[in-house]
């Protein structure tokens, strides 16, 4: 059991630590990371997720509907609860509240989920990560972008339904969203993916896990840690409430054991960096999001092994 936990977790945190050290010693600029982020989010990760979904049969994808329902519903409940807390309890503006809420409610599927799931359950489980990331990217990211776009609209400009639709449209056109969506289309149509094309996408896709973990560590090294009530409550929501929500949904839905284990493990992942990156891009204060990202990542050193132990009886 100990060897299995080390095999699953040590590479994840080791590569994140490398990224952190690289930023801390200024070997790599940890403030201007647009190019490295583009490599991960616009090329490597979309390619990896496209291949994972396109090479799966339509029957397999349809069989994963309980996973999609559990992850989407739990993230939406967490998003609604967190946004209410940010606005009512902590008095944040809508943009800053949405960035912090996105950080809390969307796990780090991209950097931590992909290598961890494949280590624990095998390469075939990449499809679970692809569907989880697609659910978050299609639901939570457009919702957050819409809130920020409306808040950033010029003073006196009409904040109409059209603004919301344009924000959602821009989010849906992101490569990180299009990759798994196009893969699902290929799968459902039963269209075979040419072997040469598959190998080409896999070649760049192999970089996704390692570079995404390194990027997460690099981002963490640039963040000022604020141990406030907001950060602690966000950590509790992400690392404790989210898995409990998923357990409740698992008990309520028909789901095979392997899918339930994957859903629980995915919900226990620490916060993702989408909120921090979105905040940087839209000039929204993100020190709370950065602190939450750090604290949930550190707390996951305890919560992830616990869930791995619970899911070990396969």
CSV table of C-alpha atoms in Angstrom, one decimal, residues 3-305:
chain,number,residue,atom,x,y,z
A,3,UNK,CA,4.6,1.7,-2.3
A,4,UNK,CA,1.4,2.3,-4.3
A,5,UNK,CA,0.8,5.6,-2.6
A,6,UNK,CA,4.3,6.7,-3.3
A,7,UNK,CA,4.2,5.6,-6.9
A,8,UNK,CA,1.0,7.6,-7.4
A,9,UNK,CA,1.8,10.8,-5.4
A,10,UNK,CA,5.5,11.3,-5.4
A,11,UNK,CA,5.9,12.1,-9.1
A,12,UNK,CA,3.0,14.6,-8.9
A,13,UNK,CA,4.4,16.6,-6.0
A,14,UNK,CA,8.1,16.2,-7.2
A,15,UNK,CA,7.4,17.8,-10.5
A,16,UNK,CA,5.3,20.6,-8.9
A,17,UNK,CA,8.3,21.1,-6.5
A,18,UNK,CA,10.7,21.4,-9.5
A,19,UNK,CA,8.5,24.1,-10.9
A,20,UNK,CA,8.3,25.9,-7.6
A,21,UNK,CA,12.1,25.9,-7.2
A,22,UNK,CA,12.6,27.1,-10.7
A,23,UNK,CA,10.4,30.1,-10.1
A,24,UNK,CA,11.8,30.7,-6.6
A,25,UNK,CA,15.4,30.9,-7.7
A,26,UNK,CA,14.3,32.9,-10.8
A,27,UNK,CA,15.7,30.4,-13.2
A,28,UNK,CA,12.4,30.8,-15.0
A,29,UNK,CA,10.3,34.0,-14.9
A,30,UNK,CA,7.3,33.1,-12.7
A,31,UNK,CA,5.4,36.3,-13.5
A,32,UNK,CA,5.3,36.1,-17.3
A,33,UNK,CA,4.1,32.6,-18.0
A,34,UNK,CA,1.9,33.2,-21.0
A,35,UNK,CA,4.0,31.2,-23.4
A,36,UNK,CA,4.3,28.2,-21.1
A,37,UNK,CA,0.6,28.4,-20.3
A,38,UNK,CA,-0.2,28.5,-24.0
A,39,UNK,CA,1.9,25.4,-24.6
A,40,UNK,CA,-0.1,23.5,-22.0
A,41,UNK,CA,-3.6,24.9,-22.4
A,42,UNK,CA,-3.7,25.5,-26.2
A,43,UNK,CA,-1.6,22.6,-27.5
A,44,UNK,CA,-0.4,19.8,-25.3
A,45,UNK,CA,-3.5,19.2,-23.1
A,46,UNK,CA,-6.1,19.7,-25.9
A,47,UNK,CA,-4.2,17.2,-28.1
A,48,UNK,CA,-4.0,14.7,-25.3
A,49,UNK,CA,-7.7,15.0,-24.4
A,50,UNK,CA,-8.7,14.9,-28.1
A,51,UNK,CA,-6.9,11.6,-28.6
A,52,UNK,CA,-8.3,10.2,-25.4
A,53,UNK,CA,-11.9,10.9,-26.4
A,54,UNK,CA,-11.6,10.3,-30.1
A,55,UNK,CA,-10.1,6.8,-29.7
A,56,UNK,CA,-12.9,5.8,-27.2
A,57,UNK,CA,-16.0,4.1,-28.6
A,58,UNK,CA,-19.3,5.9,-28.5
A,59,UNK,CA,-20.6,3.2,-26.3
A,60,UNK,CA,-17.9,3.8,-23.7
A,61,UNK,CA,-18.6,7.5,-23.6
A,62,UNK,CA,-22.3,7.0,-23.2
A,63,UNK,CA,-21.6,4.6,-20.4
A,64,UNK,CA,-19.8,7.4,-18.6
A,65,UNK,CA,-22.9,9.6,-18.1
A,66,UNK,CA,-23.0,9.0,-14.3
A,67,UNK,CA,-19.5,10.3,-14.0
A,68,UNK,CA,-20.4,13.5,-16.0
A,69,UNK,CA,-23.5,14.0,-13.9
A,70,UNK,CA,-21.7,13.6,-10.6
A,71,UNK,CA,-18.8,15.8,-11.4
A,72,UNK,CA,-20.9,18.5,-13.1
A,73,UNK,CA,-23.5,18.6,-10.4
A,74,UNK,CA,-21.0,18.7,-7.5
A,75,UNK,CA,-18.9,21.5,-9.2
A,76,UNK,CA,-22.1,23.6,-9.8
A,77,UNK,CA,-23.2,23.2,-6.2
A,78,UNK,CA,-19.8,24.1,-4.9
A,79,UNK,CA,-19.7,27.1,-7.3
A,80,UNK,CA,-23.0,28.4,-6.1
A,81,UNK,CA,-22.2,28.0,-2.5
A,82,UNK,CA,-18.7,29.5,-2.8
A,83,UNK,CA,-19.9,32.5,-4.9
A,84,UNK,CA,-22.6,33.3,-2.3
A,85,UNK,CA,-20.0,33.2,0.4
A,86,UNK,CA,-17.6,35.4,-1.5
A,87,UNK,CA,-20.3,38.0,-2.1
A,88,UNK,CA,-22.3,37.9,1.1
A,89,UNK,CA,-19.8,36.8,3.8
A,90,UNK,CA,-16.5,38.2,2.4
A,91,UNK,CA,-17.9,41.2,0.5
A,92,UNK,CA,-15.9,40.7,-2.7
A,93,UNK,CA,-16.8,42.3,-6.0
A,94,UNK,CA,-18.4,40.0,-8.7
A,95,UNK,CA,-15.2,39.6,-10.7
A,96,UNK,CA,-12.9,38.8,-7.8
A,97,UNK,CA,-15.6,36.6,-6.3
A,98,UNK,CA,-16.0,34.6,-9.5
A,99,UNK,CA,-12.2,34.1,-9.9
A,100,UNK,CA,-12.0,32.8,-6.3
A,101,UNK,CA,-15.1,30.7,-6.8
A,102,UNK,CA,-13.6,29.1,-10.0
A,103,UNK,CA,-10.4,28.3,-8.1
A,104,UNK,CA,-12.4,26.6,-5.3
A,105,UNK,CA,-14.9,24.7,-7.4
A,106,UNK,CA,-12.8,23.3,-10.3
A,107,UNK,CA,-10.1,20.8,-9.3
A,108,UNK,CA,-6.7,20.6,-10.9
A,109,UNK,CA,-7.8,18.0,-13.5
A,110,UNK,CA,-5.2,19.2,-16.0
A,111,UNK,CA,-2.0,19.1,-13.9
A,112,UNK,CA,-2.7,16.7,-11.1
A,113,UNK,CA,-5.6,14.6,-12.3
A,114,UNK,CA,-4.1,13.3,-15.5
A,115,UNK,CA,-0.9,11.8,-14.1
A,116,UNK,CA,-2.5,10.6,-10.9
A,117,UNK,CA,-5.5,8.9,-12.5
A,118,UNK,CA,-3.3,7.1,-15.1
A,119,UNK,CA,-0.9,6.0,-12.4
A,120,UNK,CA,-3.7,4.6,-10.2
A,121,UNK,CA,-6.2,3.2,-12.8
A,122,UNK,CA,-4.1,2.9,-16.0
A,123,UNK,CA,-3.9,4.8,-19.3
A,124,UNK,CA,-7.5,3.7,-20.2
A,125,UNK,CA,-8.8,6.1,-17.4
A,126,UNK,CA,-7.5,9.1,-19.3
A,127,UNK,CA,-11.1,9.3,-20.7
A,128,UNK,CA,-12.3,10.0,-17.2
A,129,UNK,CA,-10.0,13.0,-16.9
A,130,UNK,CA,-10.9,14.2,-20.4
A,131,UNK,CA,-14.6,14.2,-19.5
A,132,UNK,CA,-14.0,15.8,-16.1
A,133,UNK,CA,-12.0,18.6,-17.7
A,134,UNK,CA,-14.5,19.0,-20.5
A,135,UNK,CA,-17.3,19.3,-17.9
A,136,UNK,CA,-15.5,22.0,-16.0
A,137,UNK,CA,-14.4,23.9,-19.1
A,138,UNK,CA,-17.8,23.9,-20.7
A,139,UNK,CA,-19.8,24.7,-17.6
A,140,UNK,CA,-17.7,26.6,-15.0
A,141,UNK,CA,-15.3,28.5,-17.3
A,142,UNK,CA,-18.0,30.2,-19.5
A,143,UNK,CA,-20.0,31.0,-16.4
A,144,UNK,CA,-17.0,32.8,-14.8
A,145,UNK,CA,-16.1,34.5,-18.0
A,146,UNK,CA,-19.6,35.8,-18.4
A,147,UNK,CA,-19.5,37.3,-14.8
A,148,UNK,CA,-16.1,38.9,-15.5
A,149,UNK,CA,-17.1,40.2,-18.9
A,150,UNK,CA,-20.3,41.8,-17.6
A,151,UNK,CA,-18.5,43.4,-14.6
A,152,UNK,CA,-15.7,44.7,-16.9
A,153,UNK,CA,-18.2,46.3,-19.4
A,154,UNK,CA,-17.8,50.1,-19.7
A,155,UNK,CA,-19.7,52.2,-17.2
A,156,UNK,CA,-23.2,52.8,-18.6
A,157,UNK,CA,-23.0,50.1,-21.2
A,158,UNK,CA,-26.0,47.8,-21.3
A,159,UNK,CA,-25.2,44.5,-19.6
A,160,UNK,CA,-27.5,42.4,-21.8
A,161,UNK,CA,-28.0,38.8,-22.4
A,162,UNK,CA,-25.9,39.2,-25.6
A,163,UNK,CA,-22.9,40.0,-23.5
A,164,UNK,CA,-23.4,36.7,-21.6
A,165,UNK,CA,-23.8,34.8,-24.9
A,166,UNK,CA,-20.6,36.3,-26.3
A,167,UNK,CA,-18.6,35.5,-23.2
A,168,UNK,CA,-19.9,31.9,-23.3
A,169,UNK,CA,-19.1,31.7,-27.0
A,170,UNK,CA,-15.5,32.8,-26.5
A,171,UNK,CA,-15.1,30.3,-23.7
A,172,UNK,CA,-16.4,27.4,-25.9
A,173,UNK,CA,-13.9,28.3,-28.6
A,174,UNK,CA,-10.9,27.8,-26.3
A,175,UNK,CA,-8.7,24.8,-27.4
A,176,UNK,CA,-9.0,23.3,-24.0
A,177,UNK,CA,-12.8,23.0,-24.6
A,178,UNK,CA,-12.7,22.2,-28.3
A,179,UNK,CA,-10.2,19.3,-27.9
A,180,UNK,CA,-12.4,16.9,-25.9
A,181,UNK,CA,-15.5,18.2,-27.6
A,182,UNK,CA,-14.2,17.3,-31.1
A,183,UNK,CA,-12.9,14.0,-29.7
A,184,UNK,CA,-16.5,13.2,-28.5
A,185,UNK,CA,-17.8,14.1,-32.0
A,186,UNK,CA,-15.3,11.7,-33.6
A,187,UNK,CA,-16.2,9.0,-31.1
A,188,UNK,CA,-20.0,9.3,-31.5
A,189,UNK,CA,-19.8,9.4,-35.3
A,190,UNK,CA,-17.7,6.2,-35.2
A,191,UNK,CA,-15.1,7.9,-37.4
A,192,UNK,CA,-11.7,6.2,-37.2
A,193,UNK,CA,-8.8,8.4,-36.2
A,194,UNK,CA,-6.0,8.0,-38.8
A,195,UNK,CA,-3.0,6.4,-37.1
A,196,UNK,CA,-0.6,9.0,-38.3
A,197,UNK,CA,-2.8,11.8,-36.9
A,198,UNK,CA,-3.2,10.0,-33.6
A,199,UNK,CA,0.5,9.6,-33.2
A,200,UNK,CA,1.1,13.2,-34.0
A,201,UNK,CA,-1.4,14.4,-31.3
A,202,UNK,CA,0.0,11.9,-28.9
A,203,UNK,CA,3.6,13.2,-29.4
A,204,UNK,CA,2.7,16.7,-28.2
A,205,UNK,CA,0.1,15.3,-25.8
A,206,UNK,CA,2.7,13.3,-23.8
A,207,UNK,CA,4.1,16.7,-22.6
A,208,UNK,CA,0.8,17.7,-21.1
A,209,UNK,CA,1.1,16.0,-17.6
A,210,UNK,CA,4.6,16.9,-16.8
A,211,UNK,CA,4.6,20.5,-18.1
A,212,UNK,CA,1.2,21.2,-16.5
A,213,UNK,CA,2.5,20.1,-13.1
A,214,UNK,CA,5.7,22.1,-13.6
A,215,UNK,CA,3.5,25.1,-14.6
A,216,UNK,CA,1.4,24.7,-11.4
A,217,UNK,CA,4.6,24.8,-9.3
A,218,UNK,CA,5.8,27.8,-11.2
A,219,UNK,CA,2.5,29.7,-10.5
A,220,UNK,CA,2.6,28.8,-6.9
A,221,UNK,CA,6.1,30.2,-6.5
A,222,UNK,CA,4.8,33.7,-7.6
A,223,UNK,CA,1.9,33.8,-5.2
A,224,UNK,CA,1.7,35.7,-1.9
A,225,UNK,CA,0.2,33.4,0.7
A,226,UNK,CA,-2.7,34.9,2.7
A,227,UNK,CA,-4.0,32.6,5.4
A,228,UNK,CA,-7.3,34.4,5.8
A,229,UNK,CA,-10.8,33.1,6.7
A,230,UNK,CA,-11.6,33.2,3.0
A,231,UNK,CA,-8.7,30.9,2.1
A,232,UNK,CA,-9.3,28.5,5.0
A,233,UNK,CA,-13.0,28.2,4.1
A,234,UNK,CA,-12.2,27.7,0.4
A,235,UNK,CA,-9.8,25.0,1.3
A,236,UNK,CA,-12.4,23.3,3.5
A,237,UNK,CA,-15.0,23.5,0.7
A,238,UNK,CA,-12.6,22.1,-1.9
A,239,UNK,CA,-10.8,19.4,0.1
A,240,UNK,CA,-13.6,18.2,2.3
A,241,UNK,CA,-17.1,19.4,1.1
A,242,UNK,CA,-16.5,18.6,-2.5
A,243,UNK,CA,-15.6,14.9,-1.9
A,244,UNK,CA,-18.6,14.6,0.5
A,245,UNK,CA,-20.9,16.0,-2.2
A,246,UNK,CA,-19.6,13.4,-4.6
A,247,UNK,CA,-20.1,10.6,-2.1
A,248,UNK,CA,-23.7,11.6,-1.7
A,249,UNK,CA,-24.3,11.7,-5.5
A,250,UNK,CA,-22.5,8.3,-6.0
A,251,UNK,CA,-24.9,6.8,-3.5
A,252,UNK,CA,-27.9,8.3,-5.3
A,253,UNK,CA,-26.9,7.3,-8.9
A,254,UNK,CA,-26.3,3.9,-10.5
A,255,UNK,CA,-22.6,3.7,-11.0
A,256,UNK,CA,-20.1,0.9,-11.2
A,257,UNK,CA,-17.3,0.6,-8.7
A,258,UNK,CA,-14.4,1.8,-11.0
A,259,UNK,CA,-16.3,4.9,-12.1
A,260,UNK,CA,-17.3,5.7,-8.5
A,261,UNK,CA,-13.7,5.4,-7.4
A,262,UNK,CA,-12.5,7.7,-10.2
A,263,UNK,CA,-15.2,10.3,-9.5
A,264,UNK,CA,-14.2,10.4,-5.8
A,265,UNK,CA,-10.5,10.7,-6.5
A,266,UNK,CA,-11.1,13.4,-9.1
A,267,UNK,CA,-13.2,15.4,-6.6
A,268,UNK,CA,-10.4,15.2,-4.0
A,269,UNK,CA,-7.8,16.9,-6.2
A,270,UNK,CA,-6.6,20.3,-5.1
A,271,UNK,CA,-7.8,23.5,-6.7
A,272,UNK,CA,-6.8,24.1,-10.3
A,273,UNK,CA,-5.0,27.2,-11.7
A,274,UNK,CA,-7.7,28.3,-14.2
A,275,UNK,CA,-8.9,30.9,-11.7
A,276,UNK,CA,-5.4,32.4,-11.2
A,277,UNK,CA,-4.7,32.5,-14.9
A,278,UNK,CA,-8.1,34.0,-15.7
A,279,UNK,CA,-7.5,36.7,-13.0
A,280,UNK,CA,-4.1,37.6,-14.4
A,281,UNK,CA,-5.5,37.9,-17.9
A,282,UNK,CA,-8.4,40.1,-16.9
A,283,UNK,CA,-6.5,42.1,-14.4
A,284,UNK,CA,-8.6,40.8,-11.5
A,285,UNK,CA,-6.9,40.6,-8.1
A,286,UNK,CA,-6.0,37.0,-7.6
A,287,UNK,CA,-4.0,36.8,-4.4
A,288,UNK,CA,-6.9,35.0,-2.7
A,289,UNK,CA,-7.1,32.5,-5.6
A,290,UNK,CA,-3.3,32.0,-5.5
A,291,UNK,CA,-3.3,31.5,-1.7
A,292,UNK,CA,-6.2,29.0,-2.0
A,293,UNK,CA,-4.3,27.2,-4.7
A,294,UNK,CA,-1.3,26.8,-2.5
A,295,UNK,CA,-3.2,25.8,0.7
A,296,UNK,CA,-5.4,23.3,-1.1
A,297,UNK,CA,-2.4,21.8,-2.8
A,298,UNK,CA,-0.6,21.4,0.6
A,299,UNK,CA,-3.7,20.0,2.3
A,300,UNK,CA,-4.1,17.4,-0.5
A,301,UNK,CA,-0.9,15.8,0.8
A,302,UNK,CA,-3.2,14.5,3.5
A,303,UNK,CA,-6.5,14.1,1.7
A,304,UNK,CA,-5.3,12.4,-1.5
A,305,UNK,CA,-3.6,9.5,0.3
